[in-house]
């Protein structure tokens, strides 16, 4: 073949890992999945491609510009840009086959043609859980979600992280009480607090035409600090006579009580009245999760409660609560900040190296190890021992077994710990005992 | 919101499962992955979208018609239609970061806009392994692959299946020896033997303008039967003086010897001289795997040896051997034929049901069970007991624990086996012992 060589490159904004990093990435995916399953969430796997009219039923905005949309034949189709819209479509479509409350998890890739910049990806994994009620969904569900976040991040190896909890009704009720109509805009401004600071928020609010007096009240409100019980007391003391506010405060009080009961340590969750979550569809509880020592990474797990999941696809009322971990971006940031490292990762425990003429014995030993469930690779090529040791080293394979004449005659094999360089002569039974 | 309701449908040719089926599907995916890892294969996860010029570097044919191709901005991109082309691109692009022989597995979705028909999917999972050598790759690798197939299908629950093995060089050499030039066309005809029968093959060959005499020889050749050693003997007895044939026969002899040594039982593999694999790039060993009692399903796992993986992307010579399981289609067929069933599938072991007023105790019991690693769901809604039992039943959750006044006072909980209906009063310790 004398064809031209095509440069083997991928599109910008796509993450592709070398195997040692991929092992670490998969380990994190597995931990997330295992935790979701431990809490009774059921797996769902929806198509990556959907009908555009279905994906965009909610319509326009930023999403429509970012979406990968195309035609095949006469069909207008698009790649999913999140897992929430497919969930809504799924629950509406399979309504009669599902049992409510429906707990589902989905882990999969989604696509957004965002502007290309460092740390932003156009293809990325989302790891979602949601609990969907049929008509109603008890508020205690909102308290169980943080216990899933806690369990997951704890097992991912994090100790110091805080799940920040708020309730949109408290914000909305408060805004109503001070006669602010466009609470969505105010919420969006408040949501930027971390990025633009209190003065930035003040300025944005004044730009909306809100009076200095009212801006002062907002500033005072979002400055309420203290431990969870203190904040709840302060909110009660405001004696705001607004139904929505009162409902939100009741909900938050219940959620905080049960988050504790669900075993989340006090250090790992906190009410934060400035958390609003920009997305329109949250209506009650909202969450964001921060690594205490790496706040600049932003929220590593967010979500909240919504009144109705699938208004665009069904008349059934389907309230729900859920969260999402954007693992691709998180993984990238954790690697960049050296919070995680992929050194020493290996799925393979041992490399069997048969010397020239001892392939048959090598295969037999390999079979025996695999029968014992030990992840084993056999080196089938010819080559110098130093080169093969180097190969094992680069793959982080912790042990090698060398098999040659001496080994076969004495039924004792050279068993080498690649980390320490220590080499012992052991029987196969002893090696298996060692490796297990 | 008074928007119109959009029908929550998916595109034709896409598989979407309800959770009980998805659990079974995922269980199969996990078994495949676990087996691939046990044999030392490393994970790779390439983007679903690639540059069209990269994906189609090999060029045209059926593939180009089926591909999902589109533009975003000025970029011509396409969805991957298999995992082999991305592997070639990956190995060429990451050449200096990889260690050879490079064993990789990839499990992911691929896309082909095939004509819509029952059992054919436009989005489907492929589960691939390949071993890539740098310049050379020992023939014994070709013998290890069937042991991976064996281990995987055995653990998937199959007993009676046959890995059919052949070597393209034997076929090519034989065709050369009878002066057939366009062996590719003849191979394609032979490959259809299962579908069109021996007469169909004869007819196709005659249509190519091959003489009756030669067609007779081909017929005789592909009719060679017997056990593996008998077939090898028969091939030797042909005394065909053709280098390619002799090389193929030597390779096949070695492969068969080592397949046995790698522990594959004789019942589970067989030389089959009619297996050719339509794909052009196989150059040596080829495999197809059949469920003995369900031959109509066709091959459930196929692959083979190729001389050079990435000719379009690099000048490095990269020989390899690999196989693929197309799980989406296989799952569909196994379900259709009732070979697998999704009844009784549950990831959740127990449902905790707190009676009115006993939510706090319910949460505590739930925490305790989860701490013990038991997959536990807590029922947080209000509702009649019969309805909740029915919920557990529909989700196939095998056990429920009911917590009410009596239970809390006596520290003994109603523990119900949902299958037998048996209900016992047990302490939490006893329940944990039971569930573990």
PDB file of C-alpha atoms in Angstrom, chain B residues 4-275:
ATOM      1  CA  UNK B   4     -46.912  21.092  23.246  1.00  0.00           C
ATOM      2  CA  UNK B   5     -46.032  17.602  24.293  1.00  0.00           C
ATOM      3  CA  UNK B   6     -43.283  16.045  22.146  1.00  0.00           C
ATOM      4  CA  UNK B   7     -43.583  12.284  21.749  1.00  0.00           C
ATOM      5  CA  UNK B   8     -40.795  10.793  23.884  1.00  0.00           C
ATOM      6  CA  UNK B   9     -39.501   8.419  21.205  1.00  0.00           C
ATOM      7  CA  UNK B  10     -36.028   7.383  20.157  1.00  0.00           C
ATOM      8  CA  UNK B  11     -34.614   6.883  16.688  1.00  0.00           C
ATOM      9  CA  UNK B  12     -35.285   3.539  14.971  1.00  0.00           C
ATOM     10  CA  UNK B  13     -32.429   1.042  15.189  1.00  0.00           C
ATOM     11  CA  UNK B  14     -31.319   2.135  18.640  1.00  0.00           C
ATOM     12  CA  UNK B  15     -31.506  -0.208  21.625  1.00  0.00           C
ATOM     13  CA  UNK B  16     -32.815   1.091  24.913  1.00  0.00           C
ATOM     14  CA  UNK B  17     -33.507  -1.291  27.781  1.00  0.00           C
ATOM     15  CA  UNK B  18     -35.676  -1.148  30.861  1.00  0.00           C
ATOM     16  CA  UNK B  19     -33.627  -1.374  34.065  1.00  0.00           C
ATOM     17  CA  UNK B  20     -34.099  -5.124  34.734  1.00  0.00           C
ATOM     18  CA  UNK B  21     -32.757  -5.882  31.249  1.00  0.00           C
ATOM     19  CA  UNK B  22     -30.044  -3.251  31.612  1.00  0.00           C
ATOM     20  CA  UNK B  23     -28.818  -4.970  34.777  1.00  0.00           C
ATOM     21  CA  UNK B  24     -28.391  -8.199  32.825  1.00  0.00           C
ATOM     22  CA  UNK B  25     -26.706  -6.383  29.930  1.00  0.00           C
ATOM     23  CA  UNK B  26     -24.285  -4.679  32.329  1.00  0.00           C
ATOM     24  CA  UNK B  27     -23.562  -7.988  34.041  1.00  0.00           C
ATOM     25  CA  UNK B  28     -22.470  -9.388  30.669  1.00  0.00           C
ATOM     26  CA  UNK B  29     -20.374  -6.281  29.945  1.00  0.00           C
ATOM     27  CA  UNK B  30     -18.713  -6.659  33.351  1.00  0.00           C
ATOM     28  CA  UNK B  31     -17.897 -10.324  32.790  1.00  0.00           C
ATOM     29  CA  UNK B  32     -16.346  -9.529  29.430  1.00  0.00           C
ATOM     30  CA  UNK B  33     -14.306  -6.702  30.884  1.00  0.00           C
ATOM     31  CA  UNK B  34     -13.182  -8.755  33.902  1.00  0.00           C
ATOM     32  CA  UNK B  35     -11.972 -11.532  31.637  1.00  0.00           C
ATOM     33  CA  UNK B  36     -10.139  -9.155  29.342  1.00  0.00           C
ATOM     34  CA  UNK B  37      -8.409  -7.658  32.375  1.00  0.00           C
ATOM     35  CA  UNK B  38      -7.550 -11.073  33.787  1.00  0.00           C
ATOM     36  CA  UNK B  39      -5.501 -11.757  30.652  1.00  0.00           C
ATOM     37  CA  UNK B  40      -3.491  -8.564  30.965  1.00  0.00           C
ATOM     38  CA  UNK B  41      -5.309  -6.291  28.522  1.00  0.00           C
ATOM     39  CA  UNK B  42      -5.158  -2.565  29.241  1.00  0.00           C
ATOM     40  CA  UNK B  43      -8.144  -0.220  28.945  1.00  0.00           C
ATOM     41  CA  UNK B  44      -8.395   2.382  26.209  1.00  0.00           C
ATOM     42  CA  UNK B  45     -11.272   4.803  25.667  1.00  0.00           C
ATOM     43  CA  UNK B  46     -11.126   6.753  22.422  1.00  0.00           C
ATOM     44  CA  UNK B  47     -13.487   9.582  21.398  1.00  0.00           C
ATOM     45  CA  UNK B  48     -16.769   8.614  19.734  1.00  0.00           C
ATOM     46  CA  UNK B  49     -16.263  11.478  17.258  1.00  0.00           C
ATOM     47  CA  UNK B  50     -13.148  11.548  15.105  1.00  0.00           C
ATOM     48  CA  UNK B  51     -11.904  13.511  12.125  1.00  0.00           C
ATOM     49  CA  UNK B  52     -13.485  12.056   9.005  1.00  0.00           C
ATOM     50  CA  UNK B  53     -10.167  12.071   7.129  1.00  0.00           C
ATOM     51  CA  UNK B  54      -8.730   9.907   9.897  1.00  0.00           C
ATOM     52  CA  UNK B  55     -11.630   7.468  10.148  1.00  0.00           C
ATOM     53  CA  UNK B  56     -11.860   7.108   6.391  1.00  0.00           C
ATOM     54  CA  UNK B  57      -8.119   7.030   5.714  1.00  0.00           C
ATOM     55  CA  UNK B  58      -8.511   3.503   4.430  1.00  0.00           C
ATOM     56  CA  UNK B  59     -11.241   4.792   2.176  1.00  0.00           C
ATOM     57  CA  UNK B  60     -14.617   4.099   0.895  1.00  0.00           C
ATOM     58  CA  UNK B  61     -16.802   1.149   0.341  1.00  0.00           C
ATOM     59  CA  UNK B  62     -19.791   0.109   2.383  1.00  0.00           C
ATOM     60  CA  UNK B  63     -18.407   1.932   5.423  1.00  0.00           C
ATOM     61  CA  UNK B  64     -18.589   5.358   3.868  1.00  0.00           C
ATOM     62  CA  UNK B  65     -22.279   4.985   3.127  1.00  0.00           C
ATOM     63  CA  UNK B  66     -23.115   3.889   6.654  1.00  0.00           C
ATOM     64  CA  UNK B  67     -21.049   6.417   8.526  1.00  0.00           C
ATOM     65  CA  UNK B  68     -22.623   9.234  10.560  1.00  0.00           C
ATOM     66  CA  UNK B  69     -20.741  12.174   9.135  1.00  0.00           C
ATOM     67  CA  UNK B  70     -21.323  15.861   9.737  1.00  0.00           C
ATOM     68  CA  UNK B  71     -19.712  19.246   9.927  1.00  0.00           C
ATOM     69  CA  UNK B  72     -19.419  21.547  12.886  1.00  0.00           C
ATOM     70  CA  UNK B  73     -17.869  24.856  12.025  1.00  0.00           C
ATOM     71  CA  UNK B  74     -15.521  23.933   9.209  1.00  0.00           C
ATOM     72  CA  UNK B  75     -14.578  20.580  10.701  1.00  0.00           C
ATOM     73  CA  UNK B  76     -15.571  17.384   8.925  1.00  0.00           C
ATOM     74  CA  UNK B  77     -16.201  14.791  11.607  1.00  0.00           C
ATOM     75  CA  UNK B  78     -17.726  11.342  11.912  1.00  0.00           C
ATOM     76  CA  UNK B  79     -18.837   8.885  14.546  1.00  0.00           C
ATOM     77  CA  UNK B  80     -16.603   5.832  14.831  1.00  0.00           C
ATOM     78  CA  UNK B  81     -18.023   2.766  13.064  1.00  0.00           C
ATOM     79  CA  UNK B  82     -15.749   0.267  14.821  1.00  0.00           C
ATOM     80  CA  UNK B  83     -12.999   0.217  17.446  1.00  0.00           C
ATOM     81  CA  UNK B  84     -10.267  -1.073  15.152  1.00  0.00           C
ATOM     82  CA  UNK B  85      -9.691   2.096  13.137  1.00  0.00           C
ATOM     83  CA  UNK B  86      -9.525   4.175  16.342  1.00  0.00           C
ATOM     84  CA  UNK B  87      -7.069   1.597  17.735  1.00  0.00           C
ATOM     85  CA  UNK B  88      -4.853   1.980  14.689  1.00  0.00           C
ATOM     86  CA  UNK B  89      -4.980   5.752  15.040  1.00  0.00           C
ATOM     87  CA  UNK B  90      -4.343   5.471  18.802  1.00  0.00           C
ATOM     88  CA  UNK B  91      -1.342   3.178  18.510  1.00  0.00           C
ATOM     89  CA  UNK B  92       0.195   5.280  15.738  1.00  0.00           C
ATOM     90  CA  UNK B  93      -0.430   8.518  17.637  1.00  0.00           C
ATOM     91  CA  UNK B  94       0.727   7.281  21.049  1.00  0.00           C
ATOM     92  CA  UNK B  95       3.440   4.993  19.678  1.00  0.00           C
ATOM     93  CA  UNK B  96       6.239   6.383  21.847  1.00  0.00           C
ATOM     94  CA  UNK B  97       4.126   6.247  25.021  1.00  0.00           C
ATOM     95  CA  UNK B  98       3.098   2.626  24.630  1.00  0.00           C
ATOM     96  CA  UNK B  99       4.905  -0.580  25.511  1.00  0.00           C
ATOM     97  CA  UNK B 100       4.898  -3.438  23.033  1.00  0.00           C
ATOM     98  CA  UNK B 101       3.479  -6.007  22.824  1.00  0.00           C
ATOM     99  CA  UNK B 102       0.577  -3.699  23.576  1.00  0.00           C
ATOM    100  CA  UNK B 103      -2.491  -5.502  24.865  1.00  0.00           C
ATOM    101  CA  UNK B 104      -5.522  -3.295  24.883  1.00  0.00           C
ATOM    102  CA  UNK B 105      -9.202  -3.790  25.389  1.00  0.00           C
ATOM    103  CA  UNK B 106     -11.884  -1.314  24.500  1.00  0.00           C
ATOM    104  CA  UNK B 107     -15.571  -1.589  25.216  1.00  0.00           C
ATOM    105  CA  UNK B 108     -17.704   1.113  23.699  1.00  0.00           C
ATOM    106  CA  UNK B 109     -20.477   2.117  21.367  1.00  0.00           C
ATOM    107  CA  UNK B 110     -19.986   2.363  17.615  1.00  0.00           C
ATOM    108  CA  UNK B 111     -22.302   3.734  14.946  1.00  0.00           C
ATOM    109  CA  UNK B 112     -23.447   2.469  11.572  1.00  0.00           C
ATOM    110  CA  UNK B 113     -26.408   3.849   9.700  1.00  0.00           C
ATOM    111  CA  UNK B 114     -27.395   0.426   8.400  1.00  0.00           C
ATOM    112  CA  UNK B 115     -30.695  -0.324   6.745  1.00  0.00           C
ATOM    113  CA  UNK B 116     -33.202  -0.631   9.539  1.00  0.00           C
ATOM    114  CA  UNK B 117     -34.118  -4.270  10.201  1.00  0.00           C
ATOM    115  CA  UNK B 118     -34.924  -6.484  13.149  1.00  0.00           C
ATOM    116  CA  UNK B 119     -31.898  -7.351  15.216  1.00  0.00           C
ATOM    117  CA  UNK B 120     -29.649  -4.843  13.449  1.00  0.00           C
ATOM    118  CA  UNK B 121     -28.640  -1.816  15.424  1.00  0.00           C
ATOM    119  CA  UNK B 122     -27.267   1.556  14.411  1.00  0.00           C
ATOM    120  CA  UNK B 123     -25.659   2.078  17.783  1.00  0.00           C
ATOM    121  CA  UNK B 124     -24.064  -0.976  19.349  1.00  0.00           C
ATOM    122  CA  UNK B 125     -21.425  -2.050  21.806  1.00  0.00           C
ATOM    123  CA  UNK B 126     -18.243  -3.644  20.616  1.00  0.00           C
ATOM    124  CA  UNK B 127     -15.969  -5.373  23.108  1.00  0.00           C
ATOM    125  CA  UNK B 128     -12.542  -5.673  21.549  1.00  0.00           C
ATOM    126  CA  UNK B 129      -9.173  -7.027  22.518  1.00  0.00           C
ATOM    127  CA  UNK B 130      -6.042  -6.788  20.427  1.00  0.00           C
ATOM    128  CA  UNK B 131      -2.389  -7.587  20.952  1.00  0.00           C
ATOM    129  CA  UNK B 132      -0.154  -5.324  18.903  1.00  0.00           C
ATOM    130  CA  UNK B 133       3.498  -6.095  18.298  1.00  0.00           C
ATOM    131  CA  UNK B 134       6.219  -3.656  17.378  1.00  0.00           C
ATOM    132  CA  UNK B 135       7.608  -5.093  14.125  1.00  0.00           C
ATOM    133  CA  UNK B 136       6.860  -8.703  15.056  1.00  0.00           C
ATOM    134  CA  UNK B 137       4.371 -10.627  17.137  1.00  0.00           C
ATOM    135  CA  UNK B 138       4.823 -14.265  18.038  1.00  0.00           C
ATOM    136  CA  UNK B 139       2.318 -16.756  16.633  1.00  0.00           C
ATOM    137  CA  UNK B 140       1.616 -18.083  20.146  1.00  0.00           C
ATOM    138  CA  UNK B 141      -0.393 -14.915  20.748  1.00  0.00           C
ATOM    139  CA  UNK B 142      -2.855 -16.323  18.213  1.00  0.00           C
ATOM    140  CA  UNK B 143      -3.258 -19.326  20.519  1.00  0.00           C
ATOM    141  CA  UNK B 144      -3.849 -17.289  23.655  1.00  0.00           C
ATOM    142  CA  UNK B 145      -6.788 -15.423  22.111  1.00  0.00           C
ATOM    143  CA  UNK B 146      -9.062 -18.519  22.036  1.00  0.00           C
ATOM    144  CA  UNK B 147      -8.334 -19.025  25.728  1.00  0.00           C
ATOM    145  CA  UNK B 148      -9.708 -15.531  26.374  1.00  0.00           C
ATOM    146  CA  UNK B 149     -12.787 -16.344  24.292  1.00  0.00           C
ATOM    147  CA  UNK B 150     -13.205 -19.619  26.178  1.00  0.00           C
ATOM    148  CA  UNK B 151     -12.829 -18.037  29.609  1.00  0.00           C
ATOM    149  CA  UNK B 152     -15.236 -15.224  28.723  1.00  0.00           C
ATOM    150  CA  UNK B 153     -18.045 -17.303  27.222  1.00  0.00           C
ATOM    151  CA  UNK B 154     -17.721 -19.895  29.941  1.00  0.00           C
ATOM    152  CA  UNK B 155     -18.215 -17.201  32.572  1.00  0.00           C
ATOM    153  CA  UNK B 156     -21.081 -15.738  30.556  1.00  0.00           C
ATOM    154  CA  UNK B 157     -22.783 -19.045  31.296  1.00  0.00           C
ATOM    155  CA  UNK B 158     -22.285 -20.916  28.041  1.00  0.00           C
ATOM    156  CA  UNK B 159     -21.083 -24.508  28.003  1.00  0.00           C
ATOM    157  CA  UNK B 160     -21.534 -25.654  24.448  1.00  0.00           C
ATOM    158  CA  UNK B 161     -19.746 -23.377  22.043  1.00  0.00           C
ATOM    159  CA  UNK B 162     -17.049 -23.885  19.467  1.00  0.00           C
ATOM    160  CA  UNK B 163     -14.252 -21.533  18.537  1.00  0.00           C
ATOM    161  CA  UNK B 164     -13.597 -22.234  14.882  1.00  0.00           C
ATOM    162  CA  UNK B 165     -10.061 -21.569  13.802  1.00  0.00           C
ATOM    163  CA  UNK B 166      -8.495 -21.275  10.379  1.00  0.00           C
ATOM    164  CA  UNK B 167      -5.545 -19.581   8.743  1.00  0.00           C
ATOM    165  CA  UNK B 168      -5.916 -17.370   5.697  1.00  0.00           C
ATOM    166  CA  UNK B 169      -2.475 -18.374   4.464  1.00  0.00           C
ATOM    167  CA  UNK B 170      -3.666 -21.951   4.062  1.00  0.00           C
ATOM    168  CA  UNK B 171      -6.546 -20.727   1.933  1.00  0.00           C
ATOM    169  CA  UNK B 172      -4.430 -18.238  -0.026  1.00  0.00           C
ATOM    170  CA  UNK B 173      -1.671 -20.776  -0.570  1.00  0.00           C
ATOM    171  CA  UNK B 174      -4.119 -23.377  -1.721  1.00  0.00           C
ATOM    172  CA  UNK B 175      -5.717 -20.947  -4.176  1.00  0.00           C
ATOM    173  CA  UNK B 176      -2.304 -19.969  -5.491  1.00  0.00           C
ATOM    174  CA  UNK B 177      -1.487 -23.656  -5.976  1.00  0.00           C
ATOM    175  CA  UNK B 178      -4.528 -24.041  -8.217  1.00  0.00           C
ATOM    176  CA  UNK B 179      -3.723 -20.801 -10.037  1.00  0.00           C
ATOM    177  CA  UNK B 180      -6.577 -18.706  -8.777  1.00  0.00           C
ATOM    178  CA  UNK B 181      -5.553 -15.093  -8.842  1.00  0.00           C
ATOM    179  CA  UNK B 182      -8.506 -13.291  -7.357  1.00  0.00           C
ATOM    180  CA  UNK B 183      -8.424 -15.202  -4.108  1.00  0.00           C
ATOM    181  CA  UNK B 184     -10.266 -12.389  -2.309  1.00  0.00           C
ATOM    182  CA  UNK B 185     -13.410 -13.027  -4.344  1.00  0.00           C
ATOM    183  CA  UNK B 186     -13.115 -16.773  -3.865  1.00  0.00           C
ATOM    184  CA  UNK B 187     -12.643 -16.254  -0.119  1.00  0.00           C
ATOM    185  CA  UNK B 188     -15.735 -14.118  -0.003  1.00  0.00           C
ATOM    186  CA  UNK B 189     -17.694 -16.843  -1.741  1.00  0.00           C
ATOM    187  CA  UNK B 190     -16.328 -19.534   0.590  1.00  0.00           C
ATOM    188  CA  UNK B 191     -17.161 -17.316   3.543  1.00  0.00           C
ATOM    189  CA  UNK B 192     -20.819 -17.495   2.548  1.00  0.00           C
ATOM    190  CA  UNK B 193     -20.875 -21.287   2.817  1.00  0.00           C
ATOM    191  CA  UNK B 194     -23.089 -21.198   5.910  1.00  0.00           C
ATOM    192  CA  UNK B 195     -25.566 -18.884   4.263  1.00  0.00           C
ATOM    193  CA  UNK B 196     -25.767 -20.181   0.683  1.00  0.00           C
ATOM    194  CA  UNK B 197     -24.630 -23.798   1.058  1.00  0.00           C
ATOM    195  CA  UNK B 198     -22.066 -25.703  -0.969  1.00  0.00           C
ATOM    196  CA  UNK B 199     -24.119 -25.452  -4.177  1.00  0.00           C
ATOM    197  CA  UNK B 200     -24.388 -21.699  -3.754  1.00  0.00           C
ATOM    198  CA  UNK B 201     -20.635 -21.438  -3.363  1.00  0.00           C
ATOM    199  CA  UNK B 202     -20.086 -23.649  -6.409  1.00  0.00           C
ATOM    200  CA  UNK B 203     -22.390 -21.449  -8.438  1.00  0.00           C
ATOM    201  CA  UNK B 204     -20.687 -18.241  -7.366  1.00  0.00           C
ATOM    202  CA  UNK B 205     -17.279 -19.707  -8.185  1.00  0.00           C
ATOM    203  CA  UNK B 206     -18.447 -20.816 -11.620  1.00  0.00           C
ATOM    204  CA  UNK B 207     -19.846 -17.319 -12.157  1.00  0.00           C
ATOM    205  CA  UNK B 208     -16.328 -16.004 -11.598  1.00  0.00           C
ATOM    206  CA  UNK B 209     -15.311 -18.070 -14.583  1.00  0.00           C
ATOM    207  CA  UNK B 210     -13.544 -20.763 -12.597  1.00  0.00           C
ATOM    208  CA  UNK B 211     -13.507 -24.108 -14.342  1.00  0.00           C
ATOM    209  CA  UNK B 212     -15.573 -27.012 -13.063  1.00  0.00           C
ATOM    210  CA  UNK B 213     -12.399 -28.959 -12.450  1.00  0.00           C
ATOM    211  CA  UNK B 214     -10.971 -26.277 -10.167  1.00  0.00           C
ATOM    212  CA  UNK B 215     -14.313 -25.729  -8.454  1.00  0.00           C
ATOM    213  CA  UNK B 216     -14.248 -29.450  -7.700  1.00  0.00           C
ATOM    214  CA  UNK B 217     -10.840 -29.102  -6.092  1.00  0.00           C
ATOM    215  CA  UNK B 218     -12.050 -26.172  -4.007  1.00  0.00           C
ATOM    216  CA  UNK B 219     -15.111 -28.156  -2.991  1.00  0.00           C
ATOM    217  CA  UNK B 220     -12.956 -31.100  -1.993  1.00  0.00           C
ATOM    218  CA  UNK B 221     -10.651 -28.813  -0.010  1.00  0.00           C
ATOM    219  CA  UNK B 222     -13.342 -27.070   1.982  1.00  0.00           C
ATOM    220  CA  UNK B 223     -14.969 -30.424   2.654  1.00  0.00           C
ATOM    221  CA  UNK B 224     -11.994 -31.715   4.646  1.00  0.00           C
ATOM    222  CA  UNK B 225     -13.416 -32.745   8.000  1.00  0.00           C
ATOM    223  CA  UNK B 226     -12.276 -34.558  11.128  1.00  0.00           C
ATOM    224  CA  UNK B 227     -10.823 -33.701  14.481  1.00  0.00           C
ATOM    225  CA  UNK B 228      -8.059 -31.114  14.649  1.00  0.00           C
ATOM    226  CA  UNK B 229      -5.151 -33.557  14.301  1.00  0.00           C
ATOM    227  CA  UNK B 230      -6.906 -35.354  11.453  1.00  0.00           C
ATOM    228  CA  UNK B 231      -7.439 -32.135   9.550  1.00  0.00           C
ATOM    229  CA  UNK B 232      -3.814 -31.111  10.044  1.00  0.00           C
ATOM    230  CA  UNK B 233      -2.725 -34.551   8.767  1.00  0.00           C
ATOM    231  CA  UNK B 234      -5.010 -34.314   5.745  1.00  0.00           C
ATOM    232  CA  UNK B 235      -3.575 -30.886   4.937  1.00  0.00           C
ATOM    233  CA  UNK B 236      -0.043 -32.204   5.214  1.00  0.00           C
ATOM    234  CA  UNK B 237      -0.931 -35.130   2.986  1.00  0.00           C
ATOM    235  CA  UNK B 238      -2.006 -32.730   0.251  1.00  0.00           C
ATOM    236  CA  UNK B 239       1.703 -31.963  -0.133  1.00  0.00           C
ATOM    237  CA  UNK B 240       0.962 -28.615  -1.670  1.00  0.00           C
ATOM    238  CA  UNK B 241       4.242 -27.090  -2.752  1.00  0.00           C
ATOM    239  CA  UNK B 242       3.433 -23.494  -1.996  1.00  0.00           C
ATOM    240  CA  UNK B 243       5.325 -21.352   0.498  1.00  0.00           C
ATOM    241  CA  UNK B 244       2.290 -19.476   1.759  1.00  0.00           C
ATOM    242  CA  UNK B 245       0.377 -22.713   2.260  1.00  0.00           C
ATOM    243  CA  UNK B 246       3.269 -24.315   4.131  1.00  0.00           C
ATOM    244  CA  UNK B 247       3.676 -21.265   6.365  1.00  0.00           C
ATOM    245  CA  UNK B 248      -0.046 -21.224   7.124  1.00  0.00           C
ATOM    246  CA  UNK B 249      -0.055 -24.918   7.938  1.00  0.00           C
ATOM    247  CA  UNK B 250       2.896 -24.477  10.279  1.00  0.00           C
ATOM    248  CA  UNK B 251       1.189 -21.557  11.991  1.00  0.00           C
ATOM    249  CA  UNK B 252      -2.073 -23.411  12.383  1.00  0.00           C
ATOM    250  CA  UNK B 253      -0.240 -26.447  13.793  1.00  0.00           C
ATOM    251  CA  UNK B 254       1.459 -24.264  16.405  1.00  0.00           C
ATOM    252  CA  UNK B 255      -1.765 -22.422  17.219  1.00  0.00           C
ATOM    253  CA  UNK B 256      -3.692 -25.665  17.728  1.00  0.00           C
ATOM    254  CA  UNK B 257      -0.942 -27.082  19.933  1.00  0.00           C
ATOM    255  CA  UNK B 258      -0.925 -24.015  22.167  1.00  0.00           C
ATOM    256  CA  UNK B 259      -4.687 -23.531  22.261  1.00  0.00           C
ATOM    257  CA  UNK B 260      -4.738 -26.913  23.970  1.00  0.00           C
ATOM    258  CA  UNK B 261      -1.863 -25.964  26.268  1.00  0.00           C
ATOM    259  CA  UNK B 262      -3.697 -22.762  27.198  1.00  0.00           C
ATOM    260  CA  UNK B 263      -6.346 -25.021  28.633  1.00  0.00           C
ATOM    261  CA  UNK B 264      -9.182 -24.740  26.113  1.00  0.00           C
ATOM    262  CA  UNK B 265     -11.075 -28.084  26.202  1.00  0.00           C
ATOM    263  CA  UNK B 266     -11.070 -30.001  22.939  1.00  0.00           C
ATOM    264  CA  UNK B 267     -14.846 -29.719  22.663  1.00  0.00           C
ATOM    265  CA  UNK B 268     -14.610 -25.949  22.495  1.00  0.00           C
ATOM    266  CA  UNK B 269     -12.371 -25.381  19.484  1.00  0.00           C
ATOM    267  CA  UNK B 270     -12.067 -26.833  16.023  1.00  0.00           C
ATOM    268  CA  UNK B 271     -10.231 -26.169  12.798  1.00  0.00           C
ATOM    269  CA  UNK B 272     -12.702 -25.134  10.114  1.00  0.00           C
ATOM    270  CA  UNK B 273     -11.184 -24.598   6.671  1.00  0.00           C
ATOM    271  CA  UNK B 274     -14.249 -22.724   5.464  1.00  0.00           C
ATOM    272  CA  UNK B 275     -13.831 -19.831   7.878  1.00  0.00           C
TER     273      UNK B 275
END
